Amino acid sequence: MLGRQGAGKGTQCARLSRHYVVPHISTGDMLRGAVKERTAFGRKAKEYMDAGELLPDDVIIGIVEERLDKDDVRRRGFILDGFPRTVPQAVALTEITLPLGVDLVIDLEVPRGMVLQRLAARRVCTDCGANYSVTERPKRPWTCDFCGGDVIQRDDDTEEAINRRLDLYEEQTAPLVQFYADRGELEIVDGVGTAEEVLSRLVAVIDARQQSHRSAP
Ligand SMILES: [Zn+2]
């Protein structure tokens, strides 16, 4: 699943994971875990994240490859969220998933001005990473509904930092969208609307793709 930060990828991947009973593999969750546990990879990752840079391909490809080798993925497949972000990562993913390959790549499209607003309003649990916003607050003021952690505005959710991340995303991801379009694997799905509306669009696109795979010779 591709899409700008703030397009609702995480929410929709979690819903799709329940709908199709397929593991939702979020690089964000894997990263937070590694940083929290202060593994060698986690410490390395934190240096890049503190500097506001994306992780080098070899580091991120390594952890994704390990994850895709686990039993749940072998049985059920996977929904990848936050990977690939670059063409070299996409090439690596193609190799990792041989011979089956990737069935479908979805670009969840939400206009830049809209995600900028969403991200500036975002508040995040420091412990579990759950997302809130100034309009969708936790039940008790700024205490996470799920884990009781502190809910804050992240330092890098200022408008300037958000714009920088969106620029970086576009620079790296535009060639990626083209890469998948050329392979006939890309579908663009409108990500504007309620979570239910967007989910039903996604399910329609995925079901149609499954149907065409089944009827292929
Ligand atoms: Zn929490």
PDB file of C-alpha atoms and ligand atoms in Angstrom:
ATOM      1  CA  MET A   1       0.000   0.000   0.000  1.00  0.00           C
ATOM      2  CA  LEU A   2       1.487   3.282  -1.120  1.00  0.00           C
ATOM      3  CA  GLY A   3       0.294   6.730  -0.128  1.00  0.00           C
ATOM      4  CA  ARG A   4       1.416   9.933   1.508  1.00  0.00           C
ATOM      5  CA  GLN A   5       1.894  10.069   5.251  1.00  0.00           C
ATOM      6  CA  GLY A   6      -1.514  10.925   6.681  1.00  0.00           C
ATOM      7  CA  ALA A   7      -3.446   9.312   3.812  1.00  0.00           C
ATOM      8  CA  GLY A   8      -4.858   6.691   6.204  1.00  0.00           C
ATOM      9  CA  LYS A   9      -2.712   3.753   5.066  1.00  0.00           C
ATOM     10  CA  GLY A  10      -2.266   2.362   8.583  1.00  0.00           C
ATOM     11  CA  THR A  11      -5.987   2.450   9.377  1.00  0.00           C
ATOM     12  CA  GLN A  12      -6.969   0.890   6.066  1.00  0.00           C
ATOM     13  CA  CYS A  13      -4.273  -1.798   6.177  1.00  0.00           C
ATOM     14  CA  ALA A  14      -5.471  -2.818   9.652  1.00  0.00           C
ATOM     15  CA  ARG A  15      -9.045  -3.094   8.364  1.00  0.00           C
ATOM     16  CA  LEU A  16      -7.981  -5.018   5.258  1.00  0.00           C
ATOM     17  CA  SER A  17      -5.969  -7.344   7.472  1.00  0.00           C
ATOM     18  CA  ARG A  18      -9.118  -8.221   9.424  1.00  0.00           C
ATOM     19  CA  HIS A  19     -11.279  -8.444   6.292  1.00  0.00           C
ATOM     20  CA  TYR A  20      -9.014 -10.867   4.421  1.00  0.00           C
ATOM     21  CA  VAL A  21      -7.280 -12.449   7.473  1.00  0.00           C
ATOM     22  CA  VAL A  22      -3.859 -11.548   6.094  1.00  0.00           C
ATOM     23  CA  PRO A  23      -0.987 -10.216   8.261  1.00  0.00           C
ATOM     24  CA  HIS A  24      -0.568  -6.425   8.237  1.00  0.00           C
ATOM     25  CA  ILE A  25       3.156  -5.744   8.105  1.00  0.00           C
ATOM     26  CA  SER A  26       3.924  -2.157   9.017  1.00  0.00           C
ATOM     27  CA  THR A  27       7.517  -0.969   8.821  1.00  0.00           C
ATOM     28  CA  GLY A  28       6.529   1.721  11.347  1.00  0.00           C
ATOM     29  CA  ASP A  29       5.657  -0.927  13.958  1.00  0.00           C
ATOM     30  CA  MET A  30       8.798  -2.946  13.213  1.00  0.00           C
ATOM     31  CA  LEU A  31      10.915   0.201  13.582  1.00  0.00           C
ATOM     32  CA  ARG A  32       9.304   1.350  16.820  1.00  0.00           C
ATOM     33  CA  GLY A  33       9.914  -2.121  18.251  1.00  0.00           C
ATOM     34  CA  ALA A  34      13.584  -2.126  17.240  1.00  0.00           C
ATOM     35  CA  VAL A  35      14.171   1.400  18.616  1.00  0.00           C
ATOM     36  CA  LYS A  36      12.434   0.589  21.905  1.00  0.00           C
ATOM     37  CA  GLU A  37      14.432  -2.615  22.363  1.00  0.00           C
ATOM     38  CA  ARG A  38      17.613  -0.747  21.398  1.00  0.00           C
ATOM     39  CA  THR A  39      18.779  -3.511  19.103  1.00  0.00           C
ATOM     40  CA  ALA A  40      21.828  -2.797  16.924  1.00  0.00           C
ATOM     41  CA  PHE A  41      19.431  -2.121  14.076  1.00  0.00           C
ATOM     42  CA  GLY A  42      17.184   0.002  16.300  1.00  0.00           C
ATOM     43  CA  ARG A  43      20.084   2.253  17.372  1.00  0.00           C
ATOM     44  CA  LYS A  44      21.152   2.684  13.765  1.00  0.00           C
ATOM     45  CA  ALA A  45      17.585   3.401  12.697  1.00  0.00           C
ATOM     46  CA  LYS A  46      17.180   5.996  15.456  1.00  0.00           C
ATOM     47  CA  GLU A  47      20.168   8.000  14.215  1.00  0.00           C
ATOM     48  CA  TYR A  48      18.549   8.385  10.819  1.00  0.00           C
ATOM     49  CA  MET A  49      15.109   9.087  12.259  1.00  0.00           C
ATOM     50  CA  ASP A  50      16.466  11.767  14.617  1.00  0.00           C
ATOM     51  CA  ALA A  51      18.082  13.431  11.611  1.00  0.00           C
ATOM     52  CA  GLY A  52      14.722  13.283   9.768  1.00  0.00           C
ATOM     53  CA  GLU A  53      16.170  11.024   7.060  1.00  0.00           C
ATOM     54  CA  LEU A  54      14.774   7.852   5.561  1.00  0.00           C
ATOM     55  CA  LEU A  55      16.593   4.630   6.419  1.00  0.00           C
ATOM     56  CA  PRO A  56      19.135   3.261   3.938  1.00  0.00           C
ATOM     57  CA  ASP A  57      17.731   0.556   1.702  1.00  0.00           C
ATOM     58  CA  ASP A  58      19.967  -2.286   2.907  1.00  0.00           C
ATOM     59  CA  VAL A  59      18.817  -1.897   6.547  1.00  0.00           C
ATOM     60  CA  ILE A  60      15.133  -1.771   5.785  1.00  0.00           C
ATOM     61  CA  ILE A  61      15.232  -4.508   3.135  1.00  0.00           C
ATOM     62  CA  GLY A  62      16.928  -6.818   5.639  1.00  0.00           C
ATOM     63  CA  ILE A  63      14.192  -6.567   8.266  1.00  0.00           C
ATOM     64  CA  VAL A  64      11.412  -6.855   5.707  1.00  0.00           C
ATOM     65  CA  GLU A  65      12.990  -9.960   4.214  1.00  0.00           C
ATOM     66  CA  GLU A  66      13.175 -11.609   7.644  1.00  0.00           C
ATOM     67  CA  ARG A  67       9.559 -10.770   8.335  1.00  0.00           C
ATOM     68  CA  LEU A  68       8.288 -12.134   5.003  1.00  0.00           C
ATOM     69  CA  ASP A  69       9.979 -15.433   5.731  1.00  0.00           C
ATOM     70  CA  LYS A  70       7.763 -16.126   8.769  1.00  0.00           C
ATOM     71  CA  ASP A  71       5.058 -18.798   8.854  1.00  0.00           C
ATOM     72  CA  ASP A  72       2.007 -16.515   8.950  1.00  0.00           C
ATOM     73  CA  VAL A  73       3.106 -14.860   5.710  1.00  0.00           C
ATOM     74  CA  ARG A  74       3.870 -18.189   4.061  1.00  0.00           C
ATOM     75  CA  ARG A  75       0.339 -19.361   4.882  1.00  0.00           C
ATOM     76  CA  ARG A  76      -1.722 -16.219   4.278  1.00  0.00           C
ATOM     77  CA  GLY A  77       0.341 -13.703   2.279  1.00  0.00           C
ATOM     78  CA  PHE A  78       0.862 -10.135   3.451  1.00  0.00           C
ATOM     79  CA  ILE A  79      -0.246  -6.524   3.354  1.00  0.00           C
ATOM     80  CA  LEU A  80       2.828  -4.290   3.355  1.00  0.00           C
ATOM     81  CA  ASP A  81       2.468  -0.812   4.823  1.00  0.00           C
ATOM     82  CA  GLY A  82       5.364   1.648   4.534  1.00  0.00           C
ATOM     83  CA  PHE A  83       7.480  -0.503   2.224  1.00  0.00           C
ATOM     84  CA  PRO A  84       8.728  -0.226  -0.486  1.00  0.00           C
ATOM     85  CA  ARG A  85       9.486   3.502  -0.564  1.00  0.00           C
ATOM     86  CA  THR A  86      12.077   3.508  -3.350  1.00  0.00           C
ATOM     87  CA  VAL A  87      12.605   1.733  -6.658  1.00  0.00           C
ATOM     88  CA  PRO A  88      15.614  -0.275  -5.351  1.00  0.00           C
ATOM     89  CA  GLN A  89      13.390  -1.452  -2.470  1.00  0.00           C
ATOM     90  CA  ALA A  90      10.702  -2.456  -4.976  1.00  0.00           C
ATOM     91  CA  VAL A  91      13.247  -4.402  -7.028  1.00  0.00           C
ATOM     92  CA  ALA A  92      14.384  -6.152  -3.828  1.00  0.00           C
ATOM     93  CA  LEU A  93      10.769  -6.954  -2.934  1.00  0.00           C
ATOM     94  CA  THR A  94      10.261  -8.523  -6.357  1.00  0.00           C
ATOM     95  CA  GLU A  95      13.261 -10.771  -5.730  1.00  0.00           C
ATOM     96  CA  ILE A  96      12.229 -11.614  -2.148  1.00  0.00           C
ATOM     97  CA  THR A  97       8.740 -12.684  -3.266  1.00  0.00           C
ATOM     98  CA  LEU A  98       9.777 -14.833  -6.233  1.00  0.00           C
ATOM     99  CA  PRO A  99       8.293 -16.939  -7.700  1.00  0.00           C
ATOM    100  CA  LEU A 100       4.817 -15.708  -6.668  1.00  0.00           C
ATOM    101  CA  GLY A 101       5.546 -11.976  -6.756  1.00  0.00           C
ATOM    102  CA  VAL A 102       3.240  -9.174  -5.632  1.00  0.00           C
ATOM    103  CA  ASP A 103      -0.413  -9.392  -6.694  1.00  0.00           C
ATOM    104  CA  LEU A 104      -1.411  -5.779  -6.374  1.00  0.00           C
ATOM    105  CA  VAL A 105       0.007  -2.402  -5.391  1.00  0.00           C
ATOM    106  CA  ILE A 106      -2.470   0.234  -4.275  1.00  0.00           C
ATOM    107  CA  ASP A 107      -1.724   3.944  -4.269  1.00  0.00           C
ATOM    108  CA  LEU A 108      -4.108   5.455  -1.719  1.00  0.00           C
ATOM    109  CA  GLU A 109      -4.560   8.960  -3.079  1.00  0.00           C
ATOM    110  CA  VAL A 110      -5.343  11.878  -0.773  1.00  0.00           C
ATOM    111  CA  PRO A 111      -4.479  15.428  -1.916  1.00  0.00           C
ATOM    112  CA  ARG A 112      -1.427  16.990  -0.331  1.00  0.00           C
ATOM    113  CA  GLY A 113      -3.275  19.941   1.249  1.00  0.00           C
ATOM    114  CA  MET A 114      -5.632  17.522   2.994  1.00  0.00           C
ATOM    115  CA  VAL A 115      -2.921  15.309   4.497  1.00  0.00           C
ATOM    116  CA  LEU A 116      -1.028  18.409   5.626  1.00  0.00           C
ATOM    117  CA  GLN A 117      -4.084  19.479   7.645  1.00  0.00           C
ATOM    118  CA  ARG A 118      -4.576  15.965   9.055  1.00  0.00           C
ATOM    119  CA  LEU A 119      -0.930  15.608  10.098  1.00  0.00           C
ATOM    120  CA  ALA A 120      -0.805  19.029  11.767  1.00  0.00           C
ATOM    121  CA  ALA A 121      -3.875  18.021  13.830  1.00  0.00           C
ATOM    122  CA  ARG A 122      -2.421  14.596  14.689  1.00  0.00           C
ATOM    123  CA  ARG A 123      -1.624  13.514  18.230  1.00  0.00           C
ATOM    124  CA  VAL A 124       0.206  10.248  18.940  1.00  0.00           C
ATOM    125  CA  CYS A 125       0.569   7.884  21.921  1.00  0.00           C
ATOM    126  CA  THR A 126       4.232   7.852  22.968  1.00  0.00           C
ATOM    127  CA  ASP A 127       3.950   4.231  24.152  1.00  0.00           C
ATOM    128  CA  CYS A 128       1.962   2.286  21.552  1.00  0.00           C
ATOM    129  CA  GLY A 129       1.883   4.670  18.575  1.00  0.00           C
ATOM    130  CA  ALA A 130      -1.946   4.895  18.438  1.00  0.00           C
ATOM    131  CA  ASN A 131      -3.130   7.937  16.461  1.00  0.00           C
ATOM    132  CA  TYR A 132      -5.529  10.615  17.692  1.00  0.00           C
ATOM    133  CA  SER A 133      -6.220  14.159  16.531  1.00  0.00           C
ATOM    134  CA  VAL A 134      -7.424  17.464  17.956  1.00  0.00           C
ATOM    135  CA  THR A 135     -10.928  16.432  16.829  1.00  0.00           C
ATOM    136  CA  GLU A 136     -10.684  12.714  17.697  1.00  0.00           C
ATOM    137  CA  ARG A 137      -9.348  12.894  21.223  1.00  0.00           C
ATOM    138  CA  PRO A 138      -8.802  10.056  23.691  1.00  0.00           C
ATOM    139  CA  LYS A 139     -11.621   9.585  26.251  1.00  0.00           C
ATOM    140  CA  ARG A 140      -9.514  10.956  29.123  1.00  0.00           C
ATOM    141  CA  PRO A 141      -7.542  14.114  28.223  1.00  0.00           C
ATOM    142  CA  TRP A 142      -4.424  13.099  26.321  1.00  0.00           C
ATOM    143  CA  THR A 143      -4.173   9.646  27.880  1.00  0.00           C
ATOM    144  CA  CYS A 144      -4.178   6.724  25.447  1.00  0.00           C
ATOM    145  CA  ASP A 145      -7.442   4.704  25.372  1.00  0.00           C
ATOM    146  CA  PHE A 146      -5.512   1.512  24.668  1.00  0.00           C
ATOM    147  CA  CYS A 147      -2.452   1.605  26.921  1.00  0.00           C
ATOM    148  CA  GLY A 148      -2.730   4.668  29.214  1.00  0.00           C
ATOM    149  CA  GLY A 149       0.365   6.274  27.644  1.00  0.00           C
ATOM    150  CA  ASP A 150       0.817  10.029  27.067  1.00  0.00           C
ATOM    151  CA  VAL A 151      -0.763  11.375  23.885  1.00  0.00           C
ATOM    152  CA  ILE A 152       1.283  14.240  22.427  1.00  0.00           C
ATOM    153  CA  GLN A 153       2.029  16.181  19.266  1.00  0.00           C
ATOM    154  CA  ARG A 154       5.259  14.808  17.838  1.00  0.00           C
ATOM    155  CA  ASP A 155       8.144  17.266  17.420  1.00  0.00           C
ATOM    156  CA  ASP A 156       8.250  16.478  13.712  1.00  0.00           C
ATOM    157  CA  ASP A 157       4.544  17.181  13.165  1.00  0.00           C
ATOM    158  CA  THR A 158       5.128  20.914  12.648  1.00  0.00           C
ATOM    159  CA  GLU A 159       3.992  22.239   9.276  1.00  0.00           C
ATOM    160  CA  GLU A 160       7.577  22.794   8.120  1.00  0.00           C
ATOM    161  CA  ALA A 161       8.705  19.275   9.035  1.00  0.00           C
ATOM    162  CA  ILE A 162       5.583  17.758   7.488  1.00  0.00           C
ATOM    163  CA  ASN A 163       6.208  19.619   4.222  1.00  0.00           C
ATOM    164  CA  ARG A 164       9.766  18.347   4.184  1.00  0.00           C
ATOM    165  CA  ARG A 165       8.604  14.738   4.636  1.00  0.00           C
ATOM    166  CA  LEU A 166       5.966  15.120   1.923  1.00  0.00           C
ATOM    167  CA  ASP A 167       8.587  16.522  -0.490  1.00  0.00           C
ATOM    168  CA  LEU A 168      10.904  13.620   0.274  1.00  0.00           C
ATOM    169  CA  TYR A 169       8.071  11.123  -0.168  1.00  0.00           C
ATOM    170  CA  GLU A 170       7.074  12.554  -3.531  1.00  0.00           C
ATOM    171  CA  GLU A 171      10.624  12.687  -4.807  1.00  0.00           C
ATOM    172  CA  GLN A 172      11.205   9.027  -3.938  1.00  0.00           C
ATOM    173  CA  THR A 173       7.774   7.582  -4.564  1.00  0.00           C
ATOM    174  CA  ALA A 174       6.816   9.104  -7.917  1.00  0.00           C
ATOM    175  CA  PRO A 175       9.285   6.761  -9.723  1.00  0.00           C
ATOM    176  CA  LEU A 176       7.950   3.873  -7.621  1.00  0.00           C
ATOM    177  CA  VAL A 177       4.372   4.525  -8.752  1.00  0.00           C
ATOM    178  CA  GLN A 178       5.630   4.509 -12.355  1.00  0.00           C
ATOM    179  CA  PHE A 179       7.572   1.273 -11.729  1.00  0.00           C
ATOM    180  CA  TYR A 180       4.404  -0.545 -10.646  1.00  0.00           C
ATOM    181  CA  ALA A 181       2.234   1.097 -13.300  1.00  0.00           C
ATOM    182  CA  ASP A 182       4.634  -0.189 -15.994  1.00  0.00           C
ATOM    183  CA  ARG A 183       4.322  -3.706 -14.564  1.00  0.00           C
ATOM    184  CA  GLY A 184       0.514  -3.554 -14.609  1.00  0.00           C
ATOM    185  CA  GLU A 185       0.393  -4.056 -10.829  1.00  0.00           C
ATOM    186  CA  LEU A 186      -0.850  -0.607  -9.775  1.00  0.00           C
ATOM    187  CA  GLU A 187      -4.350   0.547  -8.849  1.00  0.00           C
ATOM    188  CA  ILE A 188      -5.025   4.091  -7.668  1.00  0.00           C
ATOM    189  CA  VAL A 189      -7.762   4.294  -5.036  1.00  0.00           C
ATOM    190  CA  ASP A 190      -9.393   7.530  -3.866  1.00  0.00           C
ATOM    191  CA  GLY A 191      -8.584   7.864  -0.146  1.00  0.00           C
ATOM    192  CA  VAL A 192     -10.930  10.795   0.545  1.00  0.00           C
ATOM    193  CA  GLY A 193     -14.063   9.977   2.552  1.00  0.00           C
ATOM    194  CA  THR A 194     -15.001   8.098   5.702  1.00  0.00           C
ATOM    195  CA  ALA A 195     -12.932   5.063   6.708  1.00  0.00           C
ATOM    196  CA  GLU A 196     -15.882   2.825   5.693  1.00  0.00           C
ATOM    197  CA  GLU A 197     -16.186   4.420   2.252  1.00  0.00           C
ATOM    198  CA  VAL A 198     -12.471   4.059   1.570  1.00  0.00           C
ATOM    199  CA  LEU A 199     -12.450   0.450   2.817  1.00  0.00           C
ATOM    200  CA  SER A 200     -15.276  -0.547   0.484  1.00  0.00           C
ATOM    201  CA  ARG A 201     -13.419   0.999  -2.486  1.00  0.00           C
ATOM    202  CA  LEU A 202     -10.304  -0.949  -1.544  1.00  0.00           C
ATOM    203  CA  VAL A 203     -12.179  -4.233  -1.137  1.00  0.00           C
ATOM    204  CA  ALA A 204     -13.852  -3.752  -4.539  1.00  0.00           C
ATOM    205  CA  VAL A 205     -10.477  -3.220  -6.230  1.00  0.00           C
ATOM    206  CA  ILE A 206      -8.831  -6.183  -4.465  1.00  0.00           C
ATOM    207  CA  ASP A 207     -11.758  -8.542  -5.129  1.00  0.00           C
ATOM    208  CA  ALA A 208     -11.766  -7.574  -8.808  1.00  0.00           C
ATOM    209  CA  ARG A 209      -8.039  -8.312  -9.018  1.00  0.00           C
ATOM    210  CA  GLN A 210      -8.466 -11.701  -7.309  1.00  0.00           C
ATOM    211  CA  GLN A 211     -11.268 -12.509  -9.730  1.00  0.00           C
ATOM    212  CA  SER A 212      -9.122 -11.703 -12.768  1.00  0.00           C
ATOM    213  CA  HIS A 213      -6.226 -13.783 -11.355  1.00  0.00           C
ATOM    214  CA  ARG A 214      -8.549 -16.769 -10.933  1.00  0.00           C
ATOM    215  CA  SER A 215      -9.896 -16.536 -14.445  1.00  0.00           C
ATOM    216  CA  ALA A 216      -6.406 -16.065 -15.949  1.00  0.00           C
ATOM    217  CA  PRO A 217      -5.154 -19.130 -17.864  1.00  0.00           C
TER     218      PRO A 217
HETATM  219 ZN    ZN B   1      -1.086   3.921  23.707  1.00  0.00          ZN
END
